Amino acid sequence: MSADVKRYQISLTGMTVDYLAGTSCMQGDEEPKVRAELSALRRWKNGTEAGKVSFETLAWLVEYLHTWTEAADNRETPGEERAAAAAFKKISAIYEKAKEEGGDVTDSKTETAPFKVKDVRGDIRIGATHSGGTPHALKEVDANGRNVPYCPTRTKDPIRSWGPAHEVNGKLDLCVKCAKVVPTGAVTVTEEEIAIPGLGRTATKTIITPVDGTTEEKAEEPMAAPAKKTAAKKTAAKKTASSDGPKVMEEETQKAAADEIRADIERLSSLTAEGKEDAVKELAEEITKKTNAITGSGAAAVKAKLRADKEKAVKDAQAAKKTAAKKPSTEVANLATKDFMKAEGVPELIKVSADLVKDIAANEFNGAYRLSEHLLGMRLAIVDEDGDPNLKGNAQQSRSAAEKMWNSVLDELPPKGENEDADVIRDSIGQVKKQQRNAMQDVLVNYVRWLDTETPKDEEEAAKLAKERGRFKNALEMFPEGHEIEVEQDGKPVRRPILWSERVYDYYDAKGKTFAKSRMTRAEEASQRRALNAGRRKEIAAAVEAGEISEEEAQETLNPGVHEKTPGEKRATWVEKTQNAWAAHAKEIAKLESEEEREEAFEVLAAMIPELRKALKKVRDA
């Protein structure tokens, strides 16, 4: 690299240095310039390395560290995950700032740029673990039904396919390792109508045929190769349709075509309402042809939306036509509870719950679980606009019912200072609320699991079970009896009937009304964490015994960032706590209604200052 290349200051932690030491860049022949710059960094006693590097090295560091974050996440090692995430965030920030300063242009004659989805051959599927994840090129599906990417990366969560590359947003950056081996080239995209036997309907089948470019997996090249933006590379990799097939639409052309079809759909709705069947049939066929002709980035999603809009417009128009003679209702059907005090059992539950709160607070016993059961009873009786029990408790009527219960506890207490037991209850309300919120997780999980009961213990439980299942008729409609789901058993996918608990959880998730962060109780979550930590400790102990890492490194991995506080740090913490407690007490005094009481309290507080000075002097002179 020439002497006038702009350089950027970086620092790498010991764990980051250790990770990079095992990469192909530092171990093999890949990227000698990058390796030389990283090797030249100054190493400090604590293992940190620091120095200045070029923009090219910054770019490759970002890619290496991104790979590290994925690998650490898959290994489920919290210490390593945090270290990888912190390193990636820090170097990425430097890299982005360098880009803003023009480092990507001035650093070399050839601009560094990521490999885009549009450069992938159009029939290759693209996917990621989630909507915002790194896009991978998908090579095949393994025996377990999981998508396998072209790169060697193996993710904890399965990669979901977004569809063929020609239908995905071409501006997205492809995974760097996939870019090294994924096939490229143009494709021919054609569509034909396939008859569905017995239904008298047709479905559109998309056929994607490679035209030129590579038809097999590329031999791996140095990492820099796909990122170089030379004119020849851009020309070769640019995805175009064959002259024998339909041209791939540009974004603006695709948008204009979609807008034209939407206008036709509006006209179709009007013709349907007017009963002009011949015109409706003719226009519907025209809309279908126009929709099928849409190509380009994201075409599948655009076409699916247009087809759904067309179907909905026709159905809505037909429904409006059938009810034209009837007086239209001005009110949208809403099954939500309007008054919680009229919901079955809620007034009684409010009274019972308030009495229980007093017992819990006054006698200091843990009745939070039973209290949460009462509050869940209110949520089950209060339904939302769909007629579903408000399991999350976020509906206004649910919140109002809970608020009335808590307020009734305080309203029935005598004024502060008149009764010692009442004052204890008043002071303990906040703690009882916290215990109840925590216990609700267990109550919800156990209630939903109870719905799976196959053999009730008696007729009373059987009747109760039937009543509770009846609350979730919408969930049963979405996932009827006999509905099967696919689960993994002994490493293989198998199908079995859906359980009632799964039916409820999945229905609420599908409707955007998720009511639980976890489907496990708190004890089960803690047990799972202990098992994971125990397994991790065994791995670390084995590594120490094998001489792969030192005891110090093992402790740092298990307890990253934990260190014994110095006497000065301990004093600073104590001083901060004392100051906060003093300030909080002063604020409480200021809230007193009686001016006489406030003055008396402030005098007591002020009188403590000379007493504290005397105590400090006594200790210092001892």
Coordinates of C-alpha atoms in Angstrom, one line a residue:
M1 CA 0.0 0.0 0.0
S2 CA 1.3 3.5 -0.8
A3 CA 2.4 5.9 1.9
D4 CA -0.4 8.4 1.3
V5 CA -3.2 6.0 2.0
K6 CA -5.5 7.2 4.8
R7 CA -5.3 5.1 7.9
Y8 CA -7.7 4.6 10.8
Q9 CA -7.0 4.0 14.5
I10 CA -8.4 0.7 15.9
S11 CA -8.0 -1.4 19.0
L12 CA -8.8 -5.1 19.4
T13 CA -9.4 -6.9 22.7
G14 CA -7.6 -10.1 23.6
M15 CA -10.6 -12.3 22.7
T16 CA -10.9 -10.6 19.3
V17 CA -7.2 -11.1 18.6
D18 CA -7.5 -14.8 19.5
Y19 CA -10.5 -15.2 17.2
L20 CA -8.7 -13.5 14.2
A21 CA -5.6 -15.6 14.8
G22 CA -7.6 -18.6 13.7
T23 CA -9.1 -17.1 10.5
S24 CA -8.0 -18.0 7.0
C25 CA -6.7 -14.5 6.6
M26 CA -4.1 -14.9 9.4
Q27 CA -3.4 -18.6 8.9
G28 CA -3.4 -18.9 5.1
D29 CA -2.6 -17.0 1.9
E30 CA -5.8 -15.0 1.8
E31 CA -5.5 -11.2 1.9
P32 CA -1.7 -10.8 2.5
K33 CA -2.1 -7.0 2.8
V34 CA -4.7 -7.3 5.5
R35 CA -2.7 -9.9 7.3
A36 CA 0.4 -7.7 7.2
E37 CA -1.5 -4.7 8.7
L38 CA -3.1 -6.8 11.5
S39 CA 0.3 -8.4 12.3
A40 CA 1.9 -5.0 12.6
L41 CA -0.5 -3.8 15.4
R42 CA 1.1 -3.1 18.7
R43 CA 0.3 -5.6 21.4
W44 CA -0.1 -4.5 25.0
K45 CA 0.4 -6.5 28.2
N46 CA -3.4 -7.1 28.7
G47 CA -3.6 -8.8 25.3
T48 CA -5.1 -5.8 23.5
E49 CA -3.7 -4.8 20.1
A50 CA -3.9 -1.3 18.7
G51 CA -2.7 0.7 15.7
K52 CA -3.7 2.2 12.4
V53 CA -5.0 0.3 9.4
S54 CA -6.2 1.1 5.9
F55 CA -9.9 1.2 4.8
E56 CA -9.5 -2.2 3.0
T57 CA -8.4 -3.8 6.3
L58 CA -11.3 -2.1 8.1
A59 CA -13.8 -3.6 5.5
W60 CA -12.5 -7.1 5.9
L61 CA -12.4 -6.8 9.7
V62 CA -16.1 -6.0 9.6
E63 CA -16.8 -9.2 7.6
Y64 CA -14.6 -11.4 9.8
L65 CA -16.2 -10.0 13.0
H66 CA -19.7 -10.4 11.6
T67 CA -18.9 -14.1 11.0
W68 CA -17.7 -14.3 14.6
T69 CA -21.0 -12.9 15.9
E70 CA -22.9 -15.6 14.0
A71 CA -20.6 -18.4 15.2
A72 CA -20.7 -17.2 18.8
D73 CA -24.5 -17.0 18.7
N74 CA -24.7 -20.6 17.4
R75 CA -22.4 -21.9 20.2
E76 CA -24.6 -20.1 22.8
T77 CA -21.7 -18.8 24.8
P78 CA -22.8 -15.6 26.5
G79 CA -19.3 -14.3 27.2
E80 CA -18.1 -14.8 23.7
E81 CA -21.4 -13.5 22.2
R82 CA -21.0 -10.2 24.1
A83 CA -17.3 -9.9 23.1
A84 CA -18.1 -10.6 19.4
A85 CA -21.0 -8.2 19.4
A86 CA -19.0 -5.4 21.1
A87 CA -16.0 -5.8 18.7
F88 CA -18.3 -5.9 15.6
K89 CA -20.2 -2.8 16.8
K90 CA -16.9 -0.8 17.5
I91 CA -15.2 -1.7 14.2
S92 CA -18.4 -1.2 12.2
A93 CA -18.7 2.3 13.6
I94 CA -15.2 3.2 12.6
Y95 CA -15.8 1.6 9.1
E96 CA -19.0 3.6 8.6
K97 CA -17.3 6.8 9.6
A98 CA -14.5 6.1 7.3
K99 CA -17.0 5.6 4.4
E100 CA -18.5 8.9 5.1
E101 CA -15.1 10.5 4.9
G102 CA -14.6 8.9 1.5
G103 CA -12.2 6.2 2.6
D104 CA -13.8 3.7 0.2
V105 CA -12.8 5.8 -2.7
T106 CA -9.4 7.1 -1.7
D107 CA -8.0 3.9 -0.3
S108 CA -7.4 2.2 -3.6
K109 CA -7.9 2.5 -7.3
T110 CA -10.7 -0.2 -7.2
E111 CA -13.7 0.7 -5.0
T112 CA -14.7 -1.9 -2.4
A113 CA -18.3 -2.9 -2.6
P114 CA -20.5 -5.8 -1.4
F115 CA -21.9 -8.5 -3.6
K116 CA -25.6 -7.8 -4.2
V117 CA -28.5 -10.2 -4.5
K118 CA -29.1 -8.9 -8.0
D119 CA -25.7 -10.4 -9.0
V120 CA -26.9 -13.9 -8.1
R121 CA -28.3 -16.1 -10.8
G122 CA -32.1 -15.6 -10.8
D123 CA -33.2 -19.2 -10.0
I124 CA -31.0 -19.5 -6.9
R125 CA -33.1 -19.2 -3.7
I126 CA -32.3 -16.4 -1.2
G127 CA -33.1 -16.5 2.5
A128 CA -32.2 -15.5 6.1
T129 CA -32.9 -16.5 9.7
H130 CA -35.2 -13.5 10.1
S131 CA -36.5 -10.5 8.2
G132 CA -33.5 -8.3 9.0
G133 CA -30.8 -11.0 8.9
T134 CA -27.9 -11.4 6.5
P135 CA -29.2 -12.8 3.2
H136 CA -27.7 -16.2 2.2
A137 CA -27.8 -18.0 -1.1
L138 CA -29.5 -21.4 -0.5
K139 CA -28.0 -24.5 -2.1
E140 CA -30.3 -27.4 -1.0
V141 CA -32.5 -28.7 1.7
D142 CA -31.1 -31.3 4.1
A143 CA -32.7 -34.5 5.5
N144 CA -34.3 -32.5 8.3
G145 CA -35.9 -30.1 6.0
R146 CA -33.6 -27.2 6.8
N147 CA -32.3 -24.9 4.1
V148 CA -28.5 -25.2 3.6
P149 CA -26.6 -22.1 2.4
Y150 CA -23.7 -22.1 -0.1
C151 CA -21.4 -20.8 2.6
P152 CA -20.2 -23.0 5.5
T153 CA -22.1 -20.9 8.1
R154 CA -24.5 -23.0 10.3
T155 CA -27.1 -21.0 12.1
K156 CA -28.9 -21.7 15.4
D157 CA -32.3 -20.8 13.9
P158 CA -33.4 -22.3 10.5
I159 CA -32.9 -20.2 7.4
R160 CA -36.2 -19.2 5.8
S161 CA -36.4 -19.0 2.1
W162 CA -37.5 -15.7 0.6
G163 CA -37.8 -17.1 -2.9
P164 CA -35.7 -17.1 -6.1
A165 CA -33.1 -14.2 -6.4
H166 CA -34.9 -12.6 -9.3
E167 CA -37.9 -11.9 -7.1
V168 CA -35.9 -10.6 -4.0
N169 CA -34.8 -7.1 -3.5
G170 CA -31.7 -6.9 -5.6
K171 CA -30.2 -4.1 -3.5
L172 CA -29.5 -6.3 -0.5
D173 CA -26.0 -7.3 0.3
L174 CA -25.4 -11.0 0.0
C175 CA -23.4 -13.0 2.7
V176 CA -19.7 -12.5 1.8
K177 CA -18.9 -16.2 2.0
C178 CA -21.9 -17.2 -0.2
A179 CA -20.8 -14.5 -2.7
K180 CA -17.5 -16.4 -3.3
V181 CA -19.2 -19.6 -4.6
V182 CA -22.8 -18.8 -5.7
P183 CA -23.6 -19.2 -9.4
T184 CA -24.2 -16.0 -11.4
G185 CA -25.7 -15.2 -14.8
A186 CA -28.9 -14.2 -16.6
V187 CA -32.2 -16.2 -16.6
T188 CA -35.3 -16.5 -18.7
V189 CA -38.5 -16.1 -16.6
T190 CA -41.8 -17.4 -18.0
E191 CA -45.2 -18.1 -16.5
E192 CA -47.9 -20.5 -17.6
E193 CA -51.4 -21.3 -16.3
I194 CA -51.7 -24.8 -14.9
A195 CA -55.2 -26.4 -14.6
I196 CA -56.2 -27.7 -11.1
P197 CA -58.0 -31.1 -11.6
G198 CA -61.5 -31.2 -10.2
L199 CA -61.7 -27.5 -9.2
G200 CA -62.1 -25.9 -12.6
R201 CA -59.5 -23.3 -11.6
T202 CA -56.0 -22.5 -12.7
A203 CA -52.8 -21.6 -10.9
T204 CA -49.8 -19.6 -12.2
K205 CA -46.5 -21.6 -12.4
T206 CA -43.3 -19.6 -12.7
I207 CA -40.5 -21.2 -14.7
I208 CA -36.9 -19.9 -14.3
T209 CA -34.3 -21.1 -16.8
P210 CA -30.6 -20.1 -16.6
V211 CA -29.3 -18.6 -19.9
D212 CA -25.6 -17.9 -19.4
G213 CA -23.1 -17.4 -16.6
T214 CA -22.1 -20.2 -14.3
T215 CA -24.3 -23.2 -13.9
E216 CA -22.3 -24.9 -11.2
E217 CA -20.9 -23.7 -7.9
K218 CA -17.9 -21.4 -8.3
A219 CA -14.5 -22.4 -7.1
E220 CA -13.7 -20.3 -4.0
E221 CA -11.8 -17.2 -4.8
P222 CA -10.0 -14.8 -2.5
M223 CA -12.5 -12.8 -0.4
A224 CA -11.7 -9.6 -2.1
A225 CA -12.8 -10.8 -5.6
P226 CA -16.6 -10.5 -5.3
A227 CA -16.2 -7.1 -3.7
K228 CA -14.2 -5.4 -6.5
K229 CA -16.4 -3.1 -8.6
T230 CA -14.7 -3.2 -12.0
A231 CA -16.7 -2.3 -15.1
A232 CA -16.2 -5.8 -16.5
K233 CA -17.5 -7.5 -13.4
K234 CA -20.6 -5.3 -13.2
T235 CA -21.4 -6.0 -16.8
A236 CA -21.0 -9.8 -16.4
A237 CA -22.8 -10.0 -13.2
K238 CA -25.8 -7.8 -14.0
K239 CA -28.9 -9.8 -14.2
T240 CA -31.0 -9.4 -17.3
A241 CA -33.6 -11.6 -18.9
S242 CA -33.0 -13.4 -22.1
S243 CA -34.2 -11.8 -25.3
D244 CA -36.3 -14.9 -25.8
G245 CA -38.2 -14.4 -22.6
P246 CA -39.9 -11.4 -20.8
K247 CA -37.7 -8.6 -19.8
V248 CA -37.0 -8.1 -16.1
M249 CA -38.8 -4.9 -15.1
E250 CA -37.0 -2.0 -13.5
E251 CA -38.5 -0.7 -10.2
E252 CA -40.2 2.3 -11.7
T253 CA -41.8 0.2 -14.6
Q254 CA -42.9 -2.4 -12.1
K255 CA -44.6 0.3 -9.9
A256 CA -46.4 1.9 -12.9
A257 CA -47.7 -1.5 -14.0
A258 CA -49.0 -2.3 -10.5
D259 CA -50.7 1.1 -10.2
E260 CA -52.4 0.5 -13.5
I261 CA -53.7 -2.9 -12.3
R262 CA -55.0 -1.4 -9.1
A263 CA -57.0 1.1 -11.1
D264 CA -58.4 -1.9 -13.1
I265 CA -59.3 -3.6 -9.8
E266 CA -61.3 -0.6 -8.6
R267 CA -63.2 -0.6 -12.0
L268 CA -63.7 -4.4 -11.6
S269 CA -65.3 -3.8 -8.2
S270 CA -67.7 -1.2 -9.6
L271 CA -68.7 -3.5 -12.5
T272 CA -69.3 -6.4 -10.1
A273 CA -71.6 -4.3 -7.9
E274 CA -73.5 -3.2 -11.1
G275 CA -74.0 -6.8 -12.1
K276 CA -72.3 -6.5 -15.5
E277 CA -71.0 -10.1 -15.6
D278 CA -69.6 -10.1 -19.2
A279 CA -67.6 -6.9 -18.6
V280 CA -66.4 -8.4 -15.2
K281 CA -65.2 -11.6 -16.8
E282 CA -63.3 -9.7 -19.6
L283 CA -61.7 -7.3 -17.2
A284 CA -60.7 -10.0 -14.8
E285 CA -58.9 -11.9 -17.5
E286 CA -57.1 -8.7 -18.5
I287 CA -56.0 -8.1 -14.9
T288 CA -54.7 -11.7 -14.6
K289 CA -52.6 -11.3 -17.8
K290 CA -51.2 -7.9 -16.6
T291 CA -50.4 -9.4 -13.2
N292 CA -48.6 -12.4 -14.6
A293 CA -46.5 -10.1 -16.8
I294 CA -44.9 -8.4 -13.8
T295 CA -41.2 -9.3 -13.3
G296 CA -38.2 -7.9 -11.5
S297 CA -37.1 -7.5 -7.9
G298 CA -39.8 -8.5 -5.5
A299 CA -42.2 -9.4 -8.2
A300 CA -43.6 -12.4 -6.4
A301 CA -44.8 -10.3 -3.4
V302 CA -46.2 -7.6 -5.7
K303 CA -48.2 -10.2 -7.8
A304 CA -49.5 -12.0 -4.7
K305 CA -50.7 -8.7 -3.2
L306 CA -52.4 -7.7 -6.5
R307 CA -54.2 -11.1 -6.8
A308 CA -55.3 -10.9 -3.1
D309 CA -56.6 -7.3 -3.8
K310 CA -58.5 -8.5 -6.8
E311 CA -60.1 -11.4 -5.0
K312 CA -61.1 -9.2 -2.1
A313 CA -62.5 -6.5 -4.3
V314 CA -64.8 -9.0 -6.1
K315 CA -65.9 -10.6 -2.8
D316 CA -66.6 -7.3 -1.2
A317 CA -68.6 -6.1 -4.2
Q318 CA -70.6 -9.3 -4.3
A319 CA -71.4 -9.1 -0.6
A320 CA -72.4 -5.4 -0.9
K321 CA -74.7 -6.3 -3.8
K322 CA -76.4 -9.1 -1.8
T323 CA -77.2 -6.8 1.1
A324 CA -78.0 -3.7 -1.0
A325 CA -81.7 -4.1 -0.2
K326 CA -81.1 -4.3 3.5
K327 CA -80.4 -1.3 5.8
P328 CA -76.6 -1.2 6.2
S329 CA -75.3 -1.3 9.8
T330 CA -73.3 1.7 10.7
E331 CA -71.6 -0.1 13.5
V332 CA -68.7 -2.6 13.0
A333 CA -69.2 -5.8 14.9
N334 CA -67.3 -5.5 18.2
L335 CA -67.5 -8.3 20.8
A336 CA -65.3 -6.5 23.3
T337 CA -66.5 -6.3 26.9
K338 CA -68.0 -2.8 27.5
D339 CA -68.3 -2.9 31.3
F340 CA -66.0 -5.2 33.4
M341 CA -68.5 -5.0 36.3
K342 CA -71.0 -6.8 34.2
A343 CA -68.6 -9.6 33.1
E344 CA -69.3 -13.0 34.7
G345 CA -67.7 -13.3 38.1
V346 CA -65.5 -10.2 37.9
P347 CA -67.1 -8.2 40.7
E348 CA -66.8 -11.2 43.0
L349 CA -63.1 -11.7 42.0
I350 CA -62.3 -8.1 42.7
K351 CA -63.6 -8.4 46.2
V352 CA -61.9 -11.8 46.9
S353 CA -58.6 -10.5 45.4
A354 CA -58.7 -7.3 47.5
D355 CA -59.2 -9.3 50.7
L356 CA -56.3 -11.6 49.6
V357 CA -54.0 -8.7 49.0
K358 CA -54.6 -7.5 52.6
D359 CA -53.8 -10.9 54.0
I360 CA -50.6 -11.2 51.9
A361 CA -49.4 -7.7 52.9
A362 CA -50.4 -8.0 56.6
N363 CA -49.2 -11.5 57.3
E364 CA -46.2 -11.5 54.9
F365 CA -46.9 -14.8 53.2
N366 CA -46.4 -15.5 49.5
G367 CA -49.9 -15.7 48.1
A368 CA -48.9 -14.1 44.8
Y369 CA -49.7 -17.3 42.8
R370 CA -53.3 -17.5 44.1
L371 CA -53.8 -13.7 43.6
S372 CA -52.6 -14.1 39.9
E373 CA -55.1 -16.9 39.5
H374 CA -57.9 -14.5 40.5
L375 CA -56.6 -11.8 38.1
L376 CA -56.4 -14.4 35.3
G377 CA -60.1 -15.3 36.1
M378 CA -60.9 -11.6 35.4
R379 CA -59.0 -11.7 32.1
L380 CA -60.8 -14.8 31.0
A381 CA -64.2 -13.2 31.6
I382 CA -63.3 -10.0 29.8
V383 CA -63.1 -10.5 26.0
D384 CA -61.6 -8.4 23.2
E385 CA -63.2 -7.2 19.9
D386 CA -62.9 -10.8 18.5
G387 CA -64.6 -12.4 21.5
D388 CA -61.3 -13.9 22.7
P389 CA -60.3 -13.8 26.4
N390 CA -57.9 -11.0 27.1
L391 CA -55.1 -13.3 28.4
K392 CA -52.5 -10.5 28.2
G393 CA -54.6 -8.2 30.4
N394 CA -53.8 -5.2 28.2
A395 CA -57.4 -4.3 27.2
Q396 CA -58.8 -1.2 28.9
Q397 CA -61.5 -3.2 30.7
S398 CA -59.0 -5.6 32.1
R399 CA -56.7 -2.8 33.3
S400 CA -59.7 -1.0 34.8
A401 CA -60.8 -4.2 36.7
A402 CA -57.3 -4.7 38.1
E403 CA -57.0 -1.0 39.0
K404 CA -60.3 -1.1 40.8
M405 CA -59.1 -4.1 42.8
W406 CA -55.9 -2.5 43.9
N407 CA -57.6 0.8 44.7
S408 CA -60.3 -0.9 46.8
V409 CA -57.6 -2.2 49.1
L410 CA -56.3 1.3 49.8
D411 CA -59.7 2.9 49.9
E412 CA -60.8 0.6 52.7
L413 CA -57.8 1.4 54.9
P414 CA -58.0 4.0 57.7
P415 CA -55.9 7.2 57.4
K416 CA -52.2 6.7 57.7
G417 CA -51.0 6.6 61.3
E418 CA -54.3 5.5 62.8
N419 CA -53.8 1.7 62.5
E420 CA -50.4 0.0 62.5
D421 CA -51.6 -3.1 60.6
A422 CA -53.2 -0.8 57.9
D423 CA -49.9 1.1 57.6
V424 CA -48.1 -2.2 57.0
I425 CA -50.5 -3.1 54.2
R426 CA -50.2 0.3 52.6
D427 CA -46.4 0.1 52.6
S428 CA -46.4 -3.5 51.3
I429 CA -48.7 -3.0 48.3
G430 CA -45.8 -2.3 45.9
Q431 CA -44.0 -5.5 46.8
V432 CA -47.2 -7.5 46.5
K433 CA -47.8 -6.1 43.0
K434 CA -44.3 -7.1 41.9
Q435 CA -44.7 -10.6 43.2
Q436 CA -48.1 -10.9 41.5
R437 CA -46.7 -9.8 38.1
N438 CA -43.9 -12.4 38.4
A439 CA -46.3 -15.2 39.4
M440 CA -48.6 -14.4 36.4
Q441 CA -46.1 -16.1 34.1
D442 CA -46.4 -19.4 35.9
V443 CA -50.2 -19.1 36.2
L444 CA -50.7 -18.5 32.5
V445 CA -48.4 -21.4 31.5
N446 CA -50.0 -23.8 33.9
Y447 CA -53.6 -22.8 32.8
V448 CA -52.9 -23.2 29.1
R449 CA -51.2 -26.5 29.7
W450 CA -54.1 -27.7 31.7
L451 CA -56.3 -27.3 28.6
D452 CA -54.3 -30.3 27.2
T453 CA -55.8 -32.6 29.9
E454 CA -56.9 -35.9 28.2
T455 CA -58.4 -37.6 31.2
P456 CA -60.2 -35.4 33.7
K457 CA -60.0 -36.7 37.3
D458 CA -63.8 -36.4 37.8
E459 CA -67.0 -35.0 36.3
E460 CA -66.5 -31.6 37.8
E461 CA -63.1 -31.2 36.2
A462 CA -64.5 -32.5 32.9
A463 CA -67.3 -29.8 32.9
K464 CA -64.8 -27.1 33.9
L465 CA -62.4 -28.2 31.1
A466 CA -65.2 -28.1 28.5
K467 CA -66.2 -24.6 29.7
E468 CA -62.6 -23.3 29.5
R469 CA -62.0 -24.8 26.1
G470 CA -65.2 -23.2 24.9
R471 CA -63.8 -19.8 25.5
F472 CA -61.3 -20.3 22.6
K473 CA -63.8 -21.2 19.9
N474 CA -61.9 -18.9 17.4
A475 CA -58.7 -20.8 18.1
L476 CA -60.5 -24.1 17.4
E477 CA -61.9 -22.6 14.2
M478 CA -58.4 -21.7 13.0
F479 CA -56.9 -25.0 14.1
P480 CA -59.8 -27.5 14.0
E481 CA -59.9 -31.0 15.5
G482 CA -57.6 -33.3 13.6
H483 CA -55.3 -30.4 12.5
E484 CA -51.7 -31.7 12.4
I485 CA -48.4 -30.0 13.0
E486 CA -44.8 -31.0 12.2
V487 CA -42.4 -31.5 15.1
E488 CA -38.9 -32.9 15.4
Q489 CA -38.6 -36.3 17.0
D490 CA -35.2 -38.2 17.3
G491 CA -33.8 -35.7 14.8
K492 CA -36.5 -36.3 12.2
P493 CA -39.7 -34.4 11.3
V494 CA -42.9 -36.2 12.3
R495 CA -46.6 -35.0 12.1
R496 CA -49.0 -35.3 15.0
P497 CA -52.3 -33.7 16.1
I498 CA -52.0 -30.2 17.6
L499 CA -52.4 -29.9 21.4
W500 CA -54.9 -27.5 22.9
S501 CA -52.1 -25.4 24.4
E502 CA -50.4 -25.1 21.0
R503 CA -53.7 -24.2 19.5
V504 CA -54.2 -21.3 21.9
Y505 CA -50.6 -20.1 21.8
D506 CA -50.5 -20.3 18.0
Y507 CA -53.9 -18.6 17.5
Y508 CA -53.0 -15.7 19.7
D509 CA -49.6 -15.3 18.0
A510 CA -51.2 -15.4 14.5
K511 CA -53.7 -12.7 15.5
G512 CA -50.9 -10.5 16.9
K513 CA -52.1 -10.9 20.5
T514 CA -49.2 -12.8 21.9
F515 CA -49.8 -13.0 25.7
A516 CA -46.6 -14.8 26.9
K517 CA -42.9 -14.1 26.4
S518 CA -42.2 -17.7 27.3
R519 CA -44.1 -21.0 27.2
M520 CA -42.2 -22.2 30.3
T521 CA -42.6 -21.4 34.0
R522 CA -39.9 -19.4 35.8
A523 CA -38.6 -22.6 37.4
E524 CA -38.3 -24.3 34.1
E525 CA -36.4 -21.4 32.6
A526 CA -34.0 -21.3 35.6
S527 CA -33.4 -25.1 35.2
Q528 CA -32.7 -24.6 31.5
R529 CA -30.2 -21.8 32.2
R530 CA -28.5 -24.0 34.9
A531 CA -28.2 -26.9 32.4
L532 CA -26.7 -24.6 29.7
N533 CA -24.3 -23.0 32.2
A534 CA -23.3 -26.5 33.6
G535 CA -22.6 -27.7 30.1
R536 CA -20.6 -24.6 29.3
R537 CA -18.5 -25.0 32.5
K538 CA -17.7 -28.6 31.6
E539 CA -16.5 -27.5 28.1
I540 CA -14.3 -24.8 29.7
A541 CA -12.9 -27.2 32.3
A542 CA -12.1 -29.7 29.6
A543 CA -10.3 -27.0 27.6
V544 CA -8.2 -26.0 30.7
E545 CA -7.3 -29.6 31.4
A546 CA -6.3 -30.1 27.7
G547 CA -4.1 -27.0 28.0
E548 CA -6.0 -25.2 25.3
I549 CA -6.8 -22.2 27.6
S550 CA -5.4 -21.0 30.9
E551 CA -7.3 -20.7 34.2
E552 CA -7.4 -16.9 33.8
E553 CA -8.9 -17.2 30.3
A554 CA -11.4 -19.7 31.6
Q555 CA -12.6 -17.3 34.3
E556 CA -12.7 -14.4 31.9
T557 CA -14.9 -16.5 29.5
L558 CA -17.3 -17.6 32.3
N559 CA -17.4 -14.3 34.0
P560 CA -16.5 -11.6 31.4
G561 CA -15.9 -8.2 32.7
V562 CA -16.2 -9.3 36.4
H563 CA -13.4 -8.0 38.7
E564 CA -12.9 -7.3 42.3
K565 CA -13.7 -3.6 43.1
T566 CA -10.8 -1.6 44.5
P567 CA -11.2 0.2 47.9
G568 CA -11.6 3.5 46.0
E569 CA -14.4 2.0 43.9
K570 CA -16.1 0.6 46.9
R571 CA -16.0 4.0 48.7
A572 CA -17.4 5.7 45.6
T573 CA -20.3 3.2 45.5
W574 CA -21.0 3.7 49.2
V575 CA -20.9 7.5 48.9
E576 CA -23.3 7.4 45.9
K577 CA -25.8 5.2 47.8
T578 CA -25.7 7.4 50.8
Q579 CA -26.3 10.5 48.8
N580 CA -29.2 8.9 46.9
A581 CA -30.8 7.7 50.2
W582 CA -30.4 11.2 51.7
A583 CA -31.9 12.9 48.7
A584 CA -34.8 10.4 48.6
H585 CA -35.6 11.0 52.3
A586 CA -35.6 14.8 51.7
K587 CA -38.1 14.3 48.8
E588 CA -40.4 12.3 51.0
I589 CA -40.3 15.0 53.7
A590 CA -41.2 17.6 51.0
K591 CA -44.4 15.6 50.2
L592 CA -45.8 16.0 53.8
E593 CA -49.0 18.0 53.7
S594 CA -48.5 19.7 57.1
E595 CA -46.0 22.5 57.0
E596 CA -45.3 21.9 60.7
E597 CA -44.5 18.3 60.1
R598 CA -42.2 19.2 57.2
E599 CA -40.2 21.8 59.3
E600 CA -39.9 19.3 62.2
A601 CA -38.6 16.5 59.8
F602 CA -36.1 18.8 58.1
E603 CA -34.8 19.9 61.5
V604 CA -34.3 16.3 62.5
L605 CA -32.4 15.7 59.3
A606 CA -30.3 18.8 59.7
A607 CA -29.4 17.8 63.3
M608 CA -27.9 14.6 62.0
I609 CA -25.1 16.5 60.2
P610 CA -23.1 17.6 63.3
E611 CA -23.6 14.1 64.8
L612 CA -22.2 12.6 61.7
R613 CA -19.2 14.9 61.8
K614 CA -18.5 13.9 65.4
A615 CA -18.7 10.2 64.5
L616 CA -16.3 10.7 61.6
K617 CA -13.8 12.6 63.8
K618 CA -14.0 9.9 66.5
V619 CA -13.1 7.2 64.0
R620 CA -10.4 9.3 62.3
D621 CA -8.7 10.2 65.6
A622 CA -8.9 6.6 67.0

